[in-house]
């Protein structure tokens, strides 16, 4: 079945540094990818929709200058958390829609970001 | 406003004790309702998509049903390996994104 690969799975960084998270669709092309954030025991909150070859669409309340999204190819989207602070610590999950596979949204295994 | 509410928040079952999880939704023009399973520290794993009221889908011990206001995920004779958080999400007719509920944390004890 369709696979979405997310890397790294865990990252610890110091406050003020930037972190890049990669999301790849391994066996299908994804013109659209989605980035979610999940706090402990809470639901997935959509942060932004990543569109290949164009600017991402951010949800209300999400700082686009803080969370930089690049979707340069049909199989890769990246999320960069710039100038990270402890409150950015969270579980970030990407997803991509496999249109040929019944338009199912498949998820990566997430990235646990800890900012110290 | 589109909204998804799942209940119960947590459910403890004995192995073999069947039960149901509920997902109530309000959405402007349902395009699809999705069930996912999420294990700790992992991303959600797709289970089912339901598109219209009356539709049912089954996979092993799981069966998902849909009405105009809610969906149920029935678990028949669960096993410990069914322990996970089950997430429900809806897609409204005018958008490509999913709105998730907060999930039901299921624990099945041997």
GROMACS .gro file of N, CA and C in nm, chain A:
model
  348
    1UNK      N    1   0.081  -0.120   0.000
    1UNK     CA    2   0.000   0.000   0.000
    1UNK      C    3   0.084   0.124   0.000
    2UNK      N    4   0.019   0.238  -0.010
    2UNK     CA    5   0.088   0.367  -0.016
    2UNK      C    6   0.163   0.393   0.114
    3UNK      N    7   0.283   0.445   0.100
    3UNK     CA    8   0.367   0.471   0.216
    3UNK      C    9   0.413   0.616   0.216
    4UNK      N   10   0.403   0.676   0.333
    4UNK     CA   11   0.455   0.811   0.354
    4UNK      C   12   0.567   0.799   0.457
    5UNK      N   13   0.683   0.848   0.418
    5UNK     CA   14   0.800   0.840   0.504
    5UNK      C   15   0.832   0.976   0.561
    6UNK      N   16   0.852   0.983   0.691
    6UNK     CA   17   0.880   1.110   0.756
    6UNK      C   18   1.013   1.097   0.832
    7UNK      N   19   1.094   1.203   0.823
    7UNK     CA   20   1.226   1.198   0.884
    7UNK      C   21   1.267   1.336   0.936
    8UNK      N   22   1.326   1.348   1.052
    8UNK     CA   23   1.360   1.240   1.145
    8UNK      C   24   1.239   1.200   1.229
    9UNK      N   25   1.250   1.090   1.301
    9UNK     CA   26   1.142   1.047   1.388
    9UNK      C   27   1.147   1.122   1.521
   10UNK      N   28   1.269   1.158   1.562
   10UNK     CA   29   1.285   1.234   1.685
   10UNK      C   30   1.396   1.337   1.665
   11UNK      N   31   1.377   1.453   1.723
   11UNK     CA   32   1.483   1.554   1.718
   11UNK      C   33   1.477   1.639   1.844
   12UNK      N   34   1.594   1.664   1.898
   12UNK     CA   35   1.607   1.752   2.014
   12UNK      C   36   1.695   1.869   1.971
   13UNK      N   37   1.648   1.989   1.993
   13UNK     CA   38   1.728   2.104   1.953
   13UNK      C   39   1.724   2.210   2.062
   14UNK      N   40   1.816   2.301   2.053
   14UNK     CA   41   1.822   2.409   2.151
   14UNK      C   42   1.734   2.525   2.106
   15UNK      N   43   1.686   2.597   2.202
   15UNK     CA   44   1.600   2.711   2.174
   15UNK      C   45   1.673   2.810   2.082
   16UNK      N   46   1.604   2.857   1.980
   16UNK     CA   47   1.661   2.953   1.887
   16UNK      C   48   1.713   2.892   1.759
   17UNK      N   49   1.728   2.763   1.756
   17UNK     CA   50   1.775   2.696   1.634
   17UNK      C   51   1.657   2.657   1.547
   18UNK      N   52   1.687   2.618   1.422
   18UNK     CA   53   1.583   2.577   1.328
   18UNK      C   54   1.592   2.428   1.302
   19UNK      N   55   1.480   2.368   1.275
   19UNK     CA   56   1.472   2.223   1.252
   19UNK      C   57   1.393   2.197   1.125
   20UNK      N   58   1.445   2.108   1.041
   20UNK     CA   59   1.375   2.074   0.917
   20UNK      C   60   1.324   1.931   0.925
   21UNK      N   61   1.199   1.912   0.888
   21UNK     CA   62   1.137   1.780   0.887
   21UNK      C   63   1.098   1.749   0.743
   22UNK      N   64   1.131   1.628   0.698
   22UNK     CA   65   1.102   1.588   0.561
   22UNK      C   66   0.985   1.488   0.557
   23UNK      N   67   0.907   1.501   0.453
   23UNK     CA   68   0.795   1.410   0.431
   23UNK      C   69   0.798   1.365   0.286
   24UNK      N   70   0.806   1.234   0.266
   24UNK     CA   71   0.814   1.180   0.130
   24UNK      C   72   0.703   1.078   0.104
   25UNK      N   73   0.645   1.087  -0.013
   25UNK     CA   74   0.554   0.981  -0.058
   25UNK      C   75   0.639   0.885  -0.138
   26UNK      N   76   0.644   0.759  -0.092
   26UNK     CA   77   0.742   0.665  -0.149
   26UNK      C   78   0.696   0.596  -0.276
   27UNK      N   79   0.569   0.570  -0.290
   27UNK     CA   80   0.525   0.495  -0.407
   27UNK      C   81   0.407   0.558  -0.478
   28UNK      N   82   0.388   0.687  -0.455
   28UNK     CA   83   0.285   0.759  -0.529
   28UNK      C   84   0.322   0.907  -0.532
   29UNK      N   85   0.263   0.979  -0.624
   29UNK     CA   86   0.288   1.122  -0.635
   29UNK      C   87   0.180   1.198  -0.560
   30UNK      N   88   0.223   1.298  -0.489
   30UNK     CA   89   0.131   1.375  -0.405
   30UNK      C   90   0.140   1.523  -0.440
   31UNK      N   91   0.040   1.574  -0.510
   31UNK     CA   92   0.040   1.716  -0.540
   31UNK      C   93   0.009   1.799  -0.417
   32UNK      N   94  -0.054   1.736  -0.320
   32UNK     CA   95  -0.090   1.804  -0.196
   32UNK      C   96  -0.047   1.720  -0.077
   33UNK      N   97   0.018   1.785   0.017
   33UNK     CA   98   0.053   1.721   0.143
   33UNK      C   99   0.002   1.809   0.256
   34UNK      N  100  -0.022   1.749   0.370
   34UNK     CA  101  -0.077   1.821   0.484
   34UNK      C  102   0.015   1.803   0.605
   35UNK      N  103   0.029   1.910   0.680
   35UNK     CA  104   0.110   1.905   0.802
   35UNK      C  105   0.019   1.925   0.923
   36UNK      N  106   0.031   1.830   1.017
   36UNK     CA  107  -0.050   1.834   1.138
   36UNK      C  108   0.042   1.844   1.260
   37UNK      N  109  -0.018   1.888   1.368
   37UNK     CA  110   0.051   1.896   1.495
   37UNK      C  111  -0.039   1.829   1.598
   38UNK      N  112   0.022   1.751   1.687
   38UNK     CA  113  -0.058   1.678   1.785
   38UNK      C  114   0.006   1.691   1.923
   39UNK      N  115  -0.073   1.742   2.018
   39UNK     CA  116  -0.029   1.749   2.156
   39UNK      C  117  -0.075   1.623   2.229
   40UNK      N  118  -0.009   1.590   2.340
   40UNK     CA  119  -0.042   1.466   2.411
   40UNK      C  120  -0.191   1.453   2.440
   41UNK      N  121  -0.243   1.338   2.405
   41UNK     CA  122  -0.384   1.303   2.429
   41UNK      C  123  -0.480   1.400   2.362
   42UNK      N  124  -0.434   1.469   2.260
   42UNK     CA  125  -0.523   1.558   2.185
   42UNK      C  126  -0.528   1.514   2.039
   43UNK      N  127  -0.619   1.575   1.968
   43UNK     CA  128  -0.637   1.536   1.829
   43UNK      C  129  -0.534   1.601   1.739
   44UNK      N  130  -0.536   1.559   1.614
   44UNK     CA  131  -0.448   1.620   1.514
   44UNK      C  132  -0.506   1.754   1.473
   45UNK      N  133  -0.421   1.855   1.476
   45UNK     CA  134  -0.464   1.988   1.434
   45UNK      C  135  -0.392   2.023   1.304
   46UNK      N  136  -0.467   2.052   1.201
   46UNK     CA  137  -0.406   2.086   1.073
   46UNK      C  138  -0.336   2.220   1.084
   47UNK      N  139  -0.209   2.222   1.041
   47UNK     CA  140  -0.131   2.345   1.042
   47UNK      C  141  -0.136   2.413   0.905
   48UNK      N  142  -0.112   2.331   0.802
   48UNK     CA  143  -0.102   2.391   0.669
   48UNK      C  144  -0.118   2.284   0.563
   49UNK      N  145  -0.157   2.331   0.446
   49UNK     CA  146  -0.168   2.246   0.328
   49UNK      C  147  -0.055   2.284   0.235
   50UNK      N  148   0.023   2.184   0.198
   50UNK     CA  149   0.141   2.207   0.114
   50UNK      C  150   0.108   2.170  -0.030
   51UNK      N  151   0.125   2.264  -0.120
   51UNK     CA  152   0.092   2.243  -0.260
   51UNK      C  153   0.220   2.243  -0.344
   52UNK      N  154   0.236   2.139  -0.425
   52UNK     CA  155   0.355   2.127  -0.508
   52UNK      C  156   0.365   2.243  -0.605
   53UNK      N  157   0.479   2.311  -0.600
   53UNK     CA  158   0.505   2.419  -0.693
   53UNK      C  159   0.441   2.552  -0.660
   54UNK      N  160   0.375   2.561  -0.546
   54UNK     CA  161   0.314   2.689  -0.509
   54UNK      C  162   0.322   2.708  -0.358
   55UNK      N  163   0.273   2.822  -0.313
   55UNK     CA  164   0.281   2.852  -0.171
   55UNK      C  165   0.185   2.766  -0.089
   56UNK      N  166   0.227   2.739   0.033
   56UNK     CA  167   0.142   2.661   0.123
   56UNK      C  168   0.026   2.747   0.173
   57UNK      N  169  -0.080   2.680   0.211
   57UNK     CA  170  -0.195   2.747   0.270
   57UNK      C  171  -0.197   2.716   0.419
   58UNK      N  172  -0.191   2.819   0.502
   58UNK     CA  173  -0.181   2.802   0.647
   58UNK      C  174  -0.318   2.818   0.712
   59UNK      N  175  -0.339   2.740   0.817
   59UNK     CA  176  -0.462   2.752   0.895
   59UNK      C  177  -0.454   2.876   0.984
   60UNK      N  178  -0.571   2.920   1.023
   60UNK     CA  179  -0.577   3.039   1.108
   60UNK      C  180  -0.500   3.017   1.236
   61UNK      N  181  -0.417   3.114   1.271
   61UNK     CA  182  -0.340   3.106   1.395
   61UNK      C  183  -0.204   3.043   1.379
   62UNK      N  184  -0.172   2.990   1.263
   62UNK     CA  185  -0.041   2.930   1.239
   62UNK      C  186   0.049   3.033   1.171
   63UNK      N  187   0.164   3.059   1.230
   63UNK     CA  188   0.255   3.161   1.176
   63UNK      C  189   0.333   3.106   1.059
   64UNK      N  190   0.311   3.162   0.942
   64UNK     CA  191   0.379   3.112   0.823
   64UNK      C  192   0.528   3.141   0.825
   65UNK      N  193   0.570   3.245   0.894
   65UNK     CA  194   0.712   3.275   0.902
   65UNK      C  195   0.783   3.187   1.003
   66UNK      N  196   0.705   3.128   1.089
   66UNK     CA  197   0.759   3.039   1.192
   66UNK      C  198   0.771   2.897   1.139
   67UNK      N  199   0.672   2.857   1.064
   67UNK     CA  200   0.667   2.721   1.010
   67UNK      C  201   0.674   2.730   0.857
   68UNK      N  202   0.796   2.717   0.806
   68UNK     CA  203   0.818   2.731   0.662
   68UNK      C  204   0.795   2.598   0.592
   69UNK      N  205   0.713   2.601   0.490
   69UNK     CA  206   0.681   2.480   0.417
   69UNK      C  207   0.726   2.494   0.272
   70UNK      N  208   0.793   2.389   0.225
   70UNK     CA  209   0.838   2.384   0.086
   70UNK      C  210   0.795   2.252   0.025
   71UNK      N  211   0.735   2.259  -0.092
   71UNK     CA  212   0.688   2.138  -0.160
   71UNK      C  213   0.742   2.142  -0.301
   72UNK      N  214   0.871   2.108  -0.313
   72UNK     CA  215   0.943   2.131  -0.438
   72UNK      C  216   0.922   2.023  -0.542
   73UNK      N  217   0.874   1.906  -0.500
   73UNK     CA  218   0.852   1.799  -0.598
   73UNK      C  219   0.725   1.724  -0.562
   74UNK      N  220   0.686   1.632  -0.648
   74UNK     CA  221   0.562   1.558  -0.626
   74UNK      C  222   0.575   1.452  -0.518
   75UNK      N  223   0.695   1.434  -0.464
   75UNK     CA  224   0.712   1.332  -0.361
   75UNK      C  225   0.776   1.385  -0.233
   76UNK      N  226   0.801   1.515  -0.226
   76UNK     CA  227   0.871   1.566  -0.109
   76UNK      C  228   0.815   1.701  -0.064
   77UNK      N  229   0.783   1.708   0.064
   77UNK     CA  230   0.747   1.834   0.129
   77UNK      C  231   0.831   1.846   0.256
   78UNK      N  232   0.873   1.968   0.286
   78UNK     CA  233   0.950   1.989   0.409
   78UNK      C  234   0.885   2.096   0.495
   79UNK      N  235   0.897   2.076   0.626
   79UNK     CA  236   0.850   2.173   0.724
   79UNK      C  237   0.971   2.216   0.806
   80UNK      N  238   0.998   2.345   0.807
   80UNK     CA  239   1.108   2.397   0.887
   80UNK      C  240   1.052   2.481   1.000
   81UNK      N  241   1.085   2.441   1.121
   81UNK     CA  242   1.045   2.519   1.238
   81UNK      C  243   1.160   2.616   1.266
   82UNK      N  244   1.136   2.742   1.242
   82UNK     CA  245   1.243   2.842   1.256
   82UNK      C  246   1.246   2.899   1.397
   83UNK      N  247   1.367   2.926   1.444
   83UNK     CA  248   1.387   2.985   1.577
   83UNK      C  249   1.297   2.915   1.679
   84UNK      N  250   1.318   2.787   1.693
   84UNK     CA  251   1.231   2.706   1.777
   84UNK      C  252   1.239   2.747   1.924
   85UNK      N  253   1.125   2.737   1.990
   85UNK     CA  254   1.117   2.762   2.134
   85UNK      C  255   1.050   2.644   2.202
   86UNK      N  256   1.065   2.632   2.333
   86UNK     CA  257   1.008   2.516   2.404
   86UNK      C  258   0.859   2.493   2.374
   87UNK      N  259   0.784   2.599   2.352
   87UNK     CA  260   0.641   2.581   2.324
   87UNK      C  261   0.615   2.520   2.186
   88UNK      N  262   0.720   2.511   2.103
   88UNK     CA  263   0.706   2.444   1.973
   88UNK      C  264   0.723   2.293   1.986
   89UNK      N  265   0.764   2.249   2.105
   89UNK     CA  266   0.779   2.105   2.127
   89UNK      C  267   0.644   2.037   2.105
   90UNK      N  268   0.643   1.935   2.020
   90UNK     CA  269   0.518   1.869   1.986
   90UNK      C  270   0.547   1.750   1.895
   91UNK      N  271   0.441   1.686   1.854
   91UNK     CA  272   0.449   1.574   1.760
   91UNK      C  273   0.396   1.627   1.627
   92UNK      N  274   0.482   1.630   1.525
   92UNK     CA  275   0.444   1.682   1.395
   92UNK      C  276   0.426   1.564   1.299
   93UNK      N  277   0.313   1.563   1.230
   93UNK     CA  278   0.282   1.452   1.140
   93UNK      C  279   0.245   1.506   1.002
   94UNK      N  280   0.302   1.445   0.900
   94UNK     CA  281   0.265   1.485   0.764
   94UNK      C  282   0.175   1.379   0.703
   95UNK      N  283   0.104   1.420   0.601
   95UNK     CA  284   0.019   1.325   0.531
   95UNK      C  285   0.012   1.362   0.384
   96UNK      N  286  -0.023   1.264   0.303
   96UNK     CA  287  -0.034   1.286   0.159
   96UNK      C  288  -0.149   1.204   0.107
   97UNK      N  289  -0.216   1.258   0.008
   97UNK     CA  290  -0.333   1.189  -0.047
   97UNK      C  291  -0.294   1.111  -0.171
   98UNK      N  292  -0.330   0.984  -0.167
   98UNK     CA  293  -0.306   0.896  -0.281
   98UNK      C  294  -0.432   0.894  -0.366
   99UNK      N  295  -0.438   0.980  -0.465
   99UNK     CA  296  -0.559   0.994  -0.546
   99UNK      C  297  -0.590   0.866  -0.623
  100UNK      N  298  -0.488   0.797  -0.668
  100UNK     CA  299  -0.512   0.676  -0.745
  100UNK      C  300  -0.552   0.559  -0.656
  101UNK      N  301  -0.523   0.572  -0.527
  101UNK     CA  302  -0.556   0.465  -0.432
  101UNK      C  303  -0.684   0.494  -0.356
  102UNK      N  304  -0.781   0.555  -0.424
  102UNK     CA  305  -0.909   0.582  -0.359
  102UNK      C  306  -0.910   0.708  -0.279
  103UNK      N  307  -0.817   0.798  -0.309
  103UNK     CA  308  -0.804   0.928  -0.244
  103UNK      C  309  -0.788   0.917  -0.094
  104UNK      N  310  -0.727   0.810  -0.047
  104UNK     CA  311  -0.704   0.792   0.096
  104UNK      C  312  -0.588   0.881   0.139
  105UNK      N  313  -0.603   0.940   0.256
  105UNK     CA  314  -0.497   1.021   0.314
  105UNK      C  315  -0.409   0.931   0.401
  106UNK      N  316  -0.282   0.920   0.361
  106UNK     CA  317  -0.188   0.837   0.435
  106UNK      C  318  -0.095   0.925   0.517
  107UNK      N  319  -0.059   0.876   0.635
  107UNK     CA  320   0.021   0.954   0.727
  107UNK      C  321   0.161   0.898   0.744
  108UNK      N  322   0.255   0.988   0.769
  108UNK     CA  323   0.386   0.946   0.810
  108UNK      C  324   0.384   0.905   0.956
  109UNK      N  325   0.496   0.860   1.008
  109UNK     CA  326   0.501   0.816   1.146
  109UNK      C  327   0.534   0.926   1.244
  110UNK      N  328   0.540   1.048   1.196
  110UNK     CA  329   0.553   1.160   1.286
  110UNK      C  330   0.695   1.191   1.327
  111UNK      N  331   0.713   1.313   1.375
  111UNK     CA  332   0.842   1.360   1.427
  111UNK      C  333   0.818   1.420   1.565
  112UNK      N  334   0.886   1.365   1.663
  112UNK     CA  335   0.876   1.419   1.798
  112UNK      C  336   0.982   1.526   1.815
  113UNK      N  337   0.939   1.651   1.823
  113UNK     CA  338   1.032   1.763   1.840
  113UNK      C  339   1.035   1.806   1.986
  114UNK      N  340   1.155   1.810   2.041
  114UNK     CA  341   1.175   1.861   2.177
  114UNK      C  342   1.272   1.978   2.170
  115UNK      N  343   1.228   2.093   2.217
  115UNK     CA  344   1.312   2.212   2.217
  115UNK      C  345   1.351   2.242   2.361
  116UNK      N  346   1.481   2.246   2.384
  116UNK     CA  347   1.529   2.266   2.522
  116UNK      C  348   1.575   2.409   2.547
   0.00000   0.00000   0.00000
